């Protein structure tokens, strides 16, 4: 059984409102019916269900949200968005979490850190793409 | 003697477990049976016509209907046979639905039981005699007990129909619990703003006699003619003279807790419950006052300009007669002292919902700034715990108190309106928003005010420094959670008020398992009680919100008017009667009768005076207790005579 301490300090409030700002969605509209998770084609691959993620965003639990692979597994098929009874664009929230990671928690890729073997195998376009997204330049 | 037996299929309700054709054939073989028929729905018009036609053509003089409980269609079939000139009390109903088909699975056994029951009724039917319905006069006046929103509405509606109504209230002012609320869901109307016009109307309406600070002590009589004793406690302030100038309050030396503010603020021994109180007069509470004696203290009397204070007031007994009674005695909230894991009331900043209403009310102890009781600090984060005492059959209340989801949501919303940067967290088991616009209100609280809802019950509250440590769970994320709160509000459940319990014993009303007054039928007779002419409205029958209470009060008023509008009403015909020759005057029946309908009277026999039992026909409800208790078999009940019952038992004993 995991444990959590709930507080609504600046960090929590900032995270929630940033996700709301990027997605344009009212996270607090979610009343945890779970229909988004129920209809998700990839929920079996997600570490946390989508509604679980939504609840964590409501509570401002940044670490827990970002640690989970849920938003990365999301294929943006929009099934959740179409079916959400509270008219939340859930896929936009998932996208917002991805955006947040890229904007505020960037994992940079250093050319010199990449092993030679990998560099031989990896297609050029992937390299360029990842530099674009994940470099400090 | 020509008896007709009519067996109902009730769709599949009866025919699935009882072979109705076999019952019909069997009935034909029984003595005196001239006709025996089956029909799909005997209560439907064609079914009734079947009976009527047979009465005419086959010259029947008794009718037996084997169908559902007599509680359902006895009146239907009585009216049907009365139409054709038979006495309605010669109808016999055999309950082969509730007592046979619905409680058995085996069709063979069910059919056998149905046959036995039909046989026993045929035997009884032959011995049944026509009975007369008696009529009694009616007092065109109603009594409403309890002046919360339910009682106020019932009184206004009765008065609005043009009848006199007396409204009795236990406390010093009408208004009840609703007067303590700051706002109401789902519209956030100010409670006092929507209640006080009704209160003013009660004070103004010439058809309403308001008796506040009074209790109903005794009720005798019966529908149409209740004799009621009301004890009016002394107010020690003459209502008509008091100008509400407030001069008496500053000089009063006694300071006590103010009940209206849930004991969160002080008041004096002379006080007015709240500014809009009706009757608009101050009152001295004799338990608080130094002595109601000018020798001890007469400061208030000395300063009172209009000389409204009268230390010589005595309790007054008001005796009156009423045709109908509406009980609207309301609720209390579940005592916080019973909730051990939530501090038992020993943590000052763990409060009840009603205390929160007072704290956030501009008329409350902190004049609207939400300050917590312990140190008067402003509150930044509040935790609301739903189902505090409710839905807990193991230790507390087994039922859902119905309004707590909504009132906690309302309070969270009010808090967020007051403290924009504050946080409000609701711990809930289920959110129940069954009411018009309730779900929208709940969604609005989450969406607009960002009220947090965490699914899970809080296990424990602990004082931690100047905060309260809340140990809960989030069942949706499967995590135990802890947080620190400035203030914790317990959504304590609804329990029957002391007044409800008291009046139930005065009126001898049946109570349900949870102590609320039991309705005559949970769906179709929601305001009727076990006693004809006594109706009930509001939380006295169970948890209710304001709209439901108001509509119920309206129905109770209509039902009361149904009675008091008549000049005379029919009373029960199946009452007890005494065979004076057999009666030995032992008086066992007198003590057995729950309606005080039997007295011992003197009778002359062979020149000597003897005591014998005598039944007051208007008071007797036909319960049969006395007939069963009588040692000499001297009391019998019309329609349930010993000879009829014995014939039934004999028939059931035969194979």
GROMACS .gro file of N, CA, C and O in nm, chain A residues 108-116 118-119 131:
model
   48
  108UNK      N    1   1.809   1.626  -2.173
  108UNK     CA    2   1.889   1.666  -2.290
  108UNK      C    3   1.969   1.547  -2.342
  108UNK      O    4   2.007   1.458  -2.267
  109UNK      N    5   1.992   1.548  -2.470
  109UNK     CA    6   2.073   1.442  -2.531
  109UNK      C    7   2.205   1.504  -2.574
  109UNK      O    8   2.208   1.603  -2.648
  110UNK      N    9   2.311   1.448  -2.522
  110UNK     CA   10   2.444   1.495  -2.560
  110UNK      C   11   2.500   1.400  -2.665
  110UNK      O   12   2.501   1.279  -2.645
  111UNK      N   13   2.543   1.456  -2.775
  111UNK     CA   14   2.598   1.377  -2.886
  111UNK      C   15   2.710   1.285  -2.835
  111UNK      O   16   2.717   1.167  -2.869
  112UNK      N   17   2.794   1.338  -2.748
  112UNK     CA   18   2.911   1.262  -2.704
  112UNK      C   19   2.875   1.148  -2.610
  112UNK      O   20   2.950   1.054  -2.593
  113UNK      N   21   2.757   1.156  -2.546
  113UNK     CA   22   2.716   1.050  -2.454
  113UNK      C   23   2.663   0.928  -2.527
  113UNK      O   24   2.649   0.821  -2.467
  114UNK      N   25   2.630   0.944  -2.654
  114UNK     CA   26   2.570   0.831  -2.725
  114UNK      C   27   2.678   0.732  -2.767
  114UNK      O   28   2.780   0.772  -2.824
  115UNK      N   29   2.655   0.601  -2.740
  115UNK     CA   30   2.755   0.501  -2.778
  115UNK      C   31   2.770   0.491  -2.930
  115UNK      O   32   2.670   0.507  -3.003
  116UNK      N   33   2.892   0.464  -2.974
  116UNK     CA   34   2.921   0.455  -3.116
  116UNK      C   35   2.832   0.355  -3.187
  116UNK      O   36   2.781   0.380  -3.296
  118UNK      N   37   2.535   0.254  -3.122
  118UNK     CA   38   2.399   0.307  -3.140
  118UNK      C   39   2.398   0.406  -3.256
  118UNK      O   40   2.307   0.406  -3.339
  119UNK      N   41   2.501   0.490  -3.260
  119UNK     CA   42   2.507   0.593  -3.363
  119UNK      C   43   2.511   0.533  -3.503
  119UNK      O   44   2.458   0.589  -3.598
  131UNK      N   45   1.744   1.567  -3.123
  131UNK     CA   46   1.820   1.687  -3.089
  131UNK      C   47   1.730   1.809  -3.082
  131UNK      O   48   1.741   1.894  -2.995
   0.00000   0.00000   0.00000
